[in-house]
Amino acid sequence: MQETLLQPIAYSLQFRGRVASLSSRVLEQRATAPSQVLITTVDANGLAGHVQPGEGEEALLVSRLALADDGSFDQSGTIEFAPGHVLAFRSVGAARLGRSPDPHLRHGAAIWEVEGGEGQFHGARGRITSNFFVSDTDELTDNHFGLIFVARAEASARAPEATTQAPPRRLGLRETWAQFRRSSALKDLLAECALWTAPWTGYPRYQDPDCAEEFALCAAVWSELPYYDDPDGAQAVPSSGQAIDEVGRLTKGENNYS
């Protein structure tokens, strides 16, 4: 099999949201990041940085942290960059949450291993650094820098179609009924009914006037009623004149139901 070509994508996003305590040792993060531009300036005054909004949609981060007594934690979660394009990750190495120089903030950092995902991130690999702080009111600010390897767009476009056939779709009631109407099974059933009545009446099939009339009306109505998938939605029920003509045709032996 041909090896799938991967290309790196570098990104930087600042997520803002909240942290909730699910238990004494488990925290849940939920935060969003709009499309944005991180501007870093190095000049005579030293270093400065700020984030500006960019064109595009929001990304959604959902993760859980399992805390240990020493402040270290294990983390796993997902980032949804767009509907159908979800990245999955898990922390690796040392991840720690502790105090910061600001008494109102706890400072944490982690390295995440990308474990694939959905859509664009199916089979993706790479690493993301998370550098975050949590306020004493549980407000979260999480700064990401990621380098993710994903399949090239042209490689995905040339990917061969799966050879495994999907299971056939199960027909609904209306579709099944429409197929039955189109088949010869219904006509065969009417012919069988005519044969069943012959021993009871003592007449050869279609010779008894009452029997012939009943089956002629039945055949005319069933032949003319619309299918459920008729684009017009309805058709007129055959007129009495049409039914009488059908009776005459059947009693003369000119039928297709025997």
mmCIF file of C-alpha atoms in Angstrom:
data_model
loop_
_atom_site.group_PDB
_atom_site.id
_atom_site.type_symbol
_atom_site.label_atom_id
_atom_site.label_comp_id
_atom_site.label_asym_id
_atom_site.label_seq_id
_atom_site.Cartn_x
_atom_site.Cartn_y
_atom_site.Cartn_z
ATOM 1 C CA MET A 1 0.000 0.000 0.000
ATOM 2 C CA GLN A 2 1.171 3.517 -0.786
ATOM 3 C CA GLU A 3 2.221 5.483 2.274
ATOM 4 C CA THR A 4 -0.053 8.446 3.009
ATOM 5 C CA LEU A 5 1.739 11.777 2.629
ATOM 6 C CA LEU A 6 1.525 14.017 5.693
ATOM 7 C CA GLN A 7 2.058 17.742 5.968
ATOM 8 C CA PRO A 8 2.624 19.803 9.140
ATOM 9 C CA ILE A 9 0.192 22.492 10.257
ATOM 10 C CA ALA A 10 1.411 24.991 12.858
ATOM 11 C CA TYR A 11 -1.180 26.968 14.788
ATOM 12 C CA SER A 12 -1.533 29.212 17.803
ATOM 13 C CA LEU A 13 -4.821 29.871 19.588
ATOM 14 C CA GLN A 14 -5.867 31.373 22.899
ATOM 15 C CA PHE A 15 -8.859 29.601 24.428
ATOM 16 C CA ARG A 16 -11.082 31.213 27.038
ATOM 17 C CA GLY A 17 -13.678 29.449 29.131
ATOM 18 C CA ARG A 18 -14.219 27.879 32.527
ATOM 19 C CA VAL A 19 -13.062 25.004 34.708
ATOM 20 C CA ALA A 20 -15.568 22.901 36.626
ATOM 21 C CA SER A 21 -14.811 20.479 39.478
ATOM 22 C CA LEU A 22 -16.385 17.104 38.767
ATOM 23 C CA SER A 23 -14.864 15.706 41.974
ATOM 24 C CA SER A 24 -12.088 16.544 44.390
ATOM 25 C CA ARG A 25 -9.514 15.271 41.894
ATOM 26 C CA VAL A 26 -11.151 15.695 38.477
ATOM 27 C CA LEU A 27 -11.531 18.987 36.614
ATOM 28 C CA GLU A 28 -13.303 19.621 33.325
ATOM 29 C CA GLN A 29 -12.234 22.376 30.944
ATOM 30 C CA ARG A 30 -14.594 23.899 28.366
ATOM 31 C CA ALA A 31 -13.312 26.825 26.326
ATOM 32 C CA THR A 32 -13.574 28.384 22.881
ATOM 33 C CA ALA A 33 -11.112 30.246 20.684
ATOM 34 C CA PRO A 34 -12.139 32.427 17.739
ATOM 35 C CA SER A 35 -9.993 32.540 14.629
ATOM 36 C CA GLN A 36 -7.208 34.930 15.592
ATOM 37 C CA VAL A 37 -3.774 36.343 14.941
ATOM 38 C CA LEU A 38 -1.045 36.317 17.597
ATOM 39 C CA ILE A 39 1.196 39.354 17.190
ATOM 40 C CA THR A 40 4.591 39.220 18.882
ATOM 41 C CA THR A 41 6.751 42.355 18.917
ATOM 42 C CA VAL A 42 10.424 42.553 19.803
ATOM 43 C CA ASP A 43 11.806 46.082 20.013
ATOM 44 C CA ALA A 44 13.800 48.428 22.226
ATOM 45 C CA ASN A 45 11.223 47.992 24.947
ATOM 46 C CA GLY A 46 11.719 44.241 24.978
ATOM 47 C CA LEU A 47 8.960 41.715 24.272
ATOM 48 C CA ALA A 48 5.243 42.331 23.771
ATOM 49 C CA GLY A 49 2.410 40.179 22.487
ATOM 50 C CA HIS A 50 -1.303 40.426 21.915
ATOM 51 C CA VAL A 51 -4.066 38.573 20.118
ATOM 52 C CA GLN A 52 -6.248 40.073 17.401
ATOM 53 C CA PRO A 53 -9.474 38.541 16.020
ATOM 54 C CA GLY A 54 -9.219 36.938 12.587
ATOM 55 C CA GLU A 55 -11.650 35.793 9.922
ATOM 56 C CA GLY A 56 -13.188 32.409 10.506
ATOM 57 C CA GLU A 57 -15.103 30.348 13.052
ATOM 58 C CA GLU A 58 -14.536 29.219 16.649
ATOM 59 C CA ALA A 59 -12.723 26.147 17.929
ATOM 60 C CA LEU A 60 -14.094 24.251 20.944
ATOM 61 C CA LEU A 61 -11.884 22.645 23.598
ATOM 62 C CA VAL A 62 -13.260 20.019 26.003
ATOM 63 C CA SER A 63 -10.896 18.142 28.321
ATOM 64 C CA ARG A 64 -10.577 16.494 31.729
ATOM 65 C CA LEU A 65 -7.715 16.661 34.190
ATOM 66 C CA ALA A 66 -7.091 13.959 36.786
ATOM 67 C CA LEU A 67 -5.090 15.604 39.596
ATOM 68 C CA ALA A 68 -2.508 14.009 41.868
ATOM 69 C CA ASP A 69 -1.487 15.184 45.348
ATOM 70 C CA ASP A 70 1.743 16.791 44.092
ATOM 71 C CA GLY A 71 -0.061 18.994 41.530
ATOM 72 C CA SER A 72 0.715 16.809 38.520
ATOM 73 C CA PHE A 73 -2.148 15.680 36.313
ATOM 74 C CA ASP A 74 -3.129 13.490 33.391
ATOM 75 C CA GLN A 75 -5.280 15.115 30.726
ATOM 76 C CA SER A 76 -7.266 13.971 27.715
ATOM 77 C CA GLY A 77 -9.805 15.652 25.487
ATOM 78 C CA THR A 78 -10.779 16.924 22.066
ATOM 79 C CA ILE A 79 -10.638 20.101 20.020
ATOM 80 C CA GLU A 80 -13.374 20.628 17.439
ATOM 81 C CA PHE A 81 -12.034 23.020 14.816
ATOM 82 C CA ALA A 82 -15.103 22.747 12.585
ATOM 83 C CA PRO A 83 -18.131 20.429 12.350
ATOM 84 C CA GLY A 84 -16.786 16.981 11.459
ATOM 85 C CA HIS A 85 -13.130 17.949 12.081
ATOM 86 C CA VAL A 86 -12.212 16.901 15.619
ATOM 87 C CA LEU A 87 -8.751 16.300 17.062
ATOM 88 C CA ALA A 88 -8.167 13.956 20.016
ATOM 89 C CA PHE A 89 -5.240 14.328 22.421
ATOM 90 C CA ARG A 90 -3.721 12.984 25.632
ATOM 91 C CA SER A 91 -1.054 14.506 27.878
ATOM 92 C CA VAL A 92 2.461 13.006 27.901
ATOM 93 C CA GLY A 93 5.383 13.625 30.219
ATOM 94 C CA ALA A 94 5.235 15.982 33.165
ATOM 95 C CA ALA A 95 2.076 18.092 33.401
ATOM 96 C CA ARG A 96 1.607 20.252 36.459
ATOM 97 C CA LEU A 97 -0.844 22.768 37.919
ATOM 98 C CA GLY A 98 0.325 25.000 40.775
ATOM 99 C CA ARG A 99 0.637 28.505 42.139
ATOM 100 C CA SER A 100 1.755 31.521 40.123
ATOM 101 C CA PRO A 101 3.241 34.950 40.995
ATOM 102 C CA ASP A 102 -0.341 36.254 40.892
ATOM 103 C CA PRO A 103 -2.128 35.024 44.069
ATOM 104 C CA HIS A 104 -5.437 34.927 42.185
ATOM 105 C CA LEU A 105 -4.174 32.599 39.448
ATOM 106 C CA ARG A 106 -3.061 28.986 39.265
ATOM 107 C CA HIS A 107 -0.576 28.301 36.463
ATOM 108 C CA GLY A 108 -0.448 25.024 34.534
ATOM 109 C CA ALA A 109 1.361 23.566 31.545
ATOM 110 C CA ALA A 110 1.199 20.317 29.591
ATOM 111 C CA ILE A 111 2.358 18.666 26.387
ATOM 112 C CA TRP A 112 -0.301 16.793 24.454
ATOM 113 C CA GLU A 113 0.187 13.905 22.051
ATOM 114 C CA VAL A 114 -2.219 14.018 19.115
ATOM 115 C CA GLU A 115 -4.071 10.688 18.802
ATOM 116 C CA GLY A 116 -5.869 11.161 15.496
ATOM 117 C CA GLY A 117 -9.452 12.252 15.244
ATOM 118 C CA GLU A 118 -12.175 12.810 12.658
ATOM 119 C CA GLY A 119 -12.347 14.537 9.298
ATOM 120 C CA GLN A 120 -9.136 16.439 8.534
ATOM 121 C CA PHE A 121 -7.536 14.895 11.627
ATOM 122 C CA HIS A 122 -8.186 11.243 10.807
ATOM 123 C CA GLY A 123 -4.822 9.566 11.357
ATOM 124 C CA ALA A 124 -3.215 12.853 12.458
ATOM 125 C CA ARG A 125 -0.068 12.915 14.594
ATOM 126 C CA GLY A 126 1.853 15.643 16.370
ATOM 127 C CA ARG A 127 2.295 17.595 19.602
ATOM 128 C CA ILE A 128 0.520 20.582 21.199
ATOM 129 C CA THR A 129 1.797 22.631 24.131
ATOM 130 C CA SER A 130 -0.796 24.004 26.546
ATOM 131 C CA ASN A 131 0.213 26.891 28.816
ATOM 132 C CA PHE A 132 -2.733 28.026 30.893
ATOM 133 C CA PHE A 133 -3.915 29.727 34.043
ATOM 134 C CA VAL A 134 -7.085 29.403 36.104
ATOM 135 C CA SER A 135 -8.445 32.276 38.186
ATOM 136 C CA ASP A 136 -9.877 31.947 41.686
ATOM 137 C CA THR A 137 -13.325 32.278 40.027
ATOM 138 C CA ASP A 138 -12.540 29.257 37.780
ATOM 139 C CA GLU A 139 -12.054 31.299 34.599
ATOM 140 C CA LEU A 140 -9.677 29.598 32.152
ATOM 141 C CA THR A 141 -7.203 31.133 29.691
ATOM 142 C CA ASP A 142 -5.336 28.474 27.727
ATOM 143 C CA ASN A 143 -2.627 29.328 25.188
ATOM 144 C CA HIS A 144 -1.901 26.637 22.591
ATOM 145 C CA PHE A 145 0.903 26.187 20.141
ATOM 146 C CA GLY A 146 0.512 23.114 17.993
ATOM 147 C CA LEU A 147 2.397 21.319 15.239
ATOM 148 C CA ILE A 148 0.107 18.697 13.724
ATOM 149 C CA PHE A 149 0.804 16.364 10.812
ATOM 150 C CA VAL A 150 -2.273 15.685 8.665
ATOM 151 C CA ALA A 151 -2.854 13.995 5.311
ATOM 152 C CA ARG A 152 -2.241 16.236 2.313
ATOM 153 C CA ALA A 153 -5.408 17.442 0.623
ATOM 154 C CA GLU A 154 -4.379 16.049 -2.782
ATOM 155 C CA ALA A 155 -3.574 12.654 -1.228
ATOM 156 C CA SER A 156 -7.018 12.529 0.354
ATOM 157 C CA ALA A 157 -8.615 13.397 -2.977
ATOM 158 C CA ARG A 158 -6.759 10.527 -4.703
ATOM 159 C CA ALA A 159 -7.459 7.997 -1.952
ATOM 160 C CA PRO A 160 -9.051 4.838 -3.421
ATOM 161 C CA GLU A 161 -12.615 4.120 -2.541
ATOM 162 C CA ALA A 162 -13.262 1.497 0.076
ATOM 163 C CA THR A 163 -13.776 -1.951 -1.406
ATOM 164 C CA THR A 164 -16.080 -3.048 1.375
ATOM 165 C CA GLN A 165 -19.629 -2.501 0.296
ATOM 166 C CA ALA A 166 -21.984 -0.842 2.707
ATOM 167 C CA PRO A 167 -24.914 -2.990 3.794
ATOM 168 C CA PRO A 168 -28.001 -2.405 1.652
ATOM 169 C CA ARG A 169 -30.322 0.241 2.968
ATOM 170 C CA ARG A 170 -33.482 -1.162 4.459
ATOM 171 C CA LEU A 171 -36.514 0.034 2.545
ATOM 172 C CA GLY A 172 -39.252 1.862 4.346
ATOM 173 C CA LEU A 173 -42.897 0.833 4.287
ATOM 174 C CA ARG A 174 -43.829 3.161 1.461
ATOM 175 C CA GLU A 175 -40.901 2.132 -0.749
ATOM 176 C CA THR A 176 -41.593 -1.555 -0.124
ATOM 177 C CA TRP A 177 -45.258 -1.086 -0.954
ATOM 178 C CA ALA A 178 -44.395 0.801 -4.159
ATOM 179 C CA GLN A 179 -42.069 -2.002 -5.299
ATOM 180 C CA PHE A 180 -44.775 -4.574 -4.617
ATOM 181 C CA ARG A 181 -47.231 -2.526 -6.658
ATOM 182 C CA ARG A 182 -44.826 -2.474 -9.624
ATOM 183 C CA SER A 183 -44.166 -6.204 -9.518
ATOM 184 C CA SER A 184 -46.252 -8.957 -11.064
ATOM 185 C CA ALA A 185 -46.851 -10.450 -7.628
ATOM 186 C CA LEU A 186 -50.059 -8.513 -7.122
ATOM 187 C CA LYS A 187 -51.493 -9.640 -10.457
ATOM 188 C CA ASP A 188 -50.507 -13.215 -9.698
ATOM 189 C CA LEU A 189 -52.267 -12.930 -6.354
ATOM 190 C CA LEU A 190 -55.471 -11.749 -8.011
ATOM 191 C CA ALA A 191 -55.306 -14.644 -10.458
ATOM 192 C CA GLU A 192 -54.858 -17.084 -7.563
ATOM 193 C CA CYS A 193 -57.898 -15.612 -5.844
ATOM 194 C CA ALA A 194 -59.926 -16.230 -8.981
ATOM 195 C CA LEU A 195 -58.812 -19.858 -9.036
ATOM 196 C CA TRP A 196 -59.776 -20.305 -5.380
ATOM 197 C CA THR A 197 -63.314 -19.112 -6.006
ATOM 198 C CA ALA A 198 -63.981 -21.483 -8.917
ATOM 199 C CA PRO A 199 -64.715 -24.618 -6.776
ATOM 200 C CA TRP A 200 -67.092 -22.649 -4.550
ATOM 201 C CA THR A 201 -69.197 -21.210 -7.370
ATOM 202 C CA GLY A 202 -69.165 -24.266 -9.639
ATOM 203 C CA TYR A 203 -68.357 -22.053 -12.593
ATOM 204 C CA PRO A 204 -65.078 -21.863 -14.526
ATOM 205 C CA ARG A 205 -63.070 -18.844 -13.504
ATOM 206 C CA TYR A 206 -64.399 -15.491 -14.665
ATOM 207 C CA GLN A 207 -67.646 -17.119 -15.944
ATOM 208 C CA ASP A 208 -69.690 -16.298 -12.865
ATOM 209 C CA PRO A 209 -70.943 -12.727 -13.557
ATOM 210 C CA ASP A 210 -70.685 -11.622 -9.915
ATOM 211 C CA CYS A 211 -67.189 -13.040 -9.555
ATOM 212 C CA ALA A 212 -66.058 -11.522 -12.836
ATOM 213 C CA GLU A 213 -67.409 -8.116 -11.890
ATOM 214 C CA GLU A 214 -65.751 -8.145 -8.474
ATOM 215 C CA PHE A 215 -62.352 -9.084 -9.873
ATOM 216 C CA ALA A 216 -62.660 -6.645 -12.756
ATOM 217 C CA LEU A 217 -63.370 -3.774 -10.372
ATOM 218 C CA CYS A 218 -60.520 -4.884 -8.136
ATOM 219 C CA ALA A 219 -58.096 -5.093 -11.056
ATOM 220 C CA ALA A 220 -59.145 -1.689 -12.406
ATOM 221 C CA VAL A 221 -58.763 0.062 -9.065
ATOM 222 C CA TRP A 222 -55.414 -1.533 -8.202
ATOM 223 C CA SER A 223 -54.043 -0.794 -11.655
ATOM 224 C CA GLU A 224 -55.001 2.878 -11.546
ATOM 225 C CA LEU A 225 -54.316 3.930 -7.949
ATOM 226 C CA PRO A 226 -51.101 6.005 -7.583
ATOM 227 C CA TYR A 227 -47.883 4.767 -6.071
ATOM 228 C CA TYR A 228 -46.749 6.487 -2.901
ATOM 229 C CA ASP A 229 -43.738 7.852 -4.747
ATOM 230 C CA ASP A 230 -45.835 9.313 -7.570
ATOM 231 C CA PRO A 231 -44.403 12.829 -8.063
ATOM 232 C CA ASP A 232 -47.905 14.245 -8.494
ATOM 233 C CA GLY A 233 -48.966 12.690 -5.219
ATOM 234 C CA ALA A 234 -52.328 11.402 -6.455
ATOM 235 C CA GLN A 235 -54.183 10.112 -9.482
ATOM 236 C CA ALA A 236 -57.880 9.854 -10.133
ATOM 237 C CA VAL A 237 -59.660 6.643 -9.230
ATOM 238 C CA PRO A 238 -60.948 4.976 -12.416
ATOM 239 C CA SER A 239 -64.403 5.992 -13.474
ATOM 240 C CA SER A 240 -67.357 3.630 -13.487
ATOM 241 C CA GLY A 241 -67.138 3.500 -17.277
ATOM 242 C CA GLN A 242 -63.567 2.290 -17.106
ATOM 243 C CA ALA A 243 -64.564 -0.386 -14.590
ATOM 244 C CA ILE A 244 -67.444 -1.563 -16.808
ATOM 245 C CA ASP A 245 -65.100 -1.830 -19.789
ATOM 246 C CA GLU A 246 -62.762 -3.877 -17.628
ATOM 247 C CA VAL A 247 -65.626 -6.189 -16.685
ATOM 248 C CA GLY A 248 -66.455 -6.772 -20.312
ATOM 249 C CA ARG A 249 -62.873 -7.456 -21.206
ATOM 250 C CA LEU A 250 -62.438 -9.997 -18.420
ATOM 251 C CA THR A 251 -65.705 -11.828 -19.085
ATOM 252 C CA LYS A 252 -64.652 -12.246 -22.723
ATOM 253 C CA GLY A 253 -61.430 -13.864 -21.564
ATOM 254 C CA GLU A 254 -59.263 -10.915 -22.622
ATOM 255 C CA ASN A 255 -57.359 -10.528 -19.381
ATOM 256 C CA ASN A 256 -53.841 -10.648 -18.091
ATOM 257 C CA TYR A 257 -54.630 -12.046 -14.667
ATOM 258 C CA SER A 258 -55.206 -15.703 -15.450
#
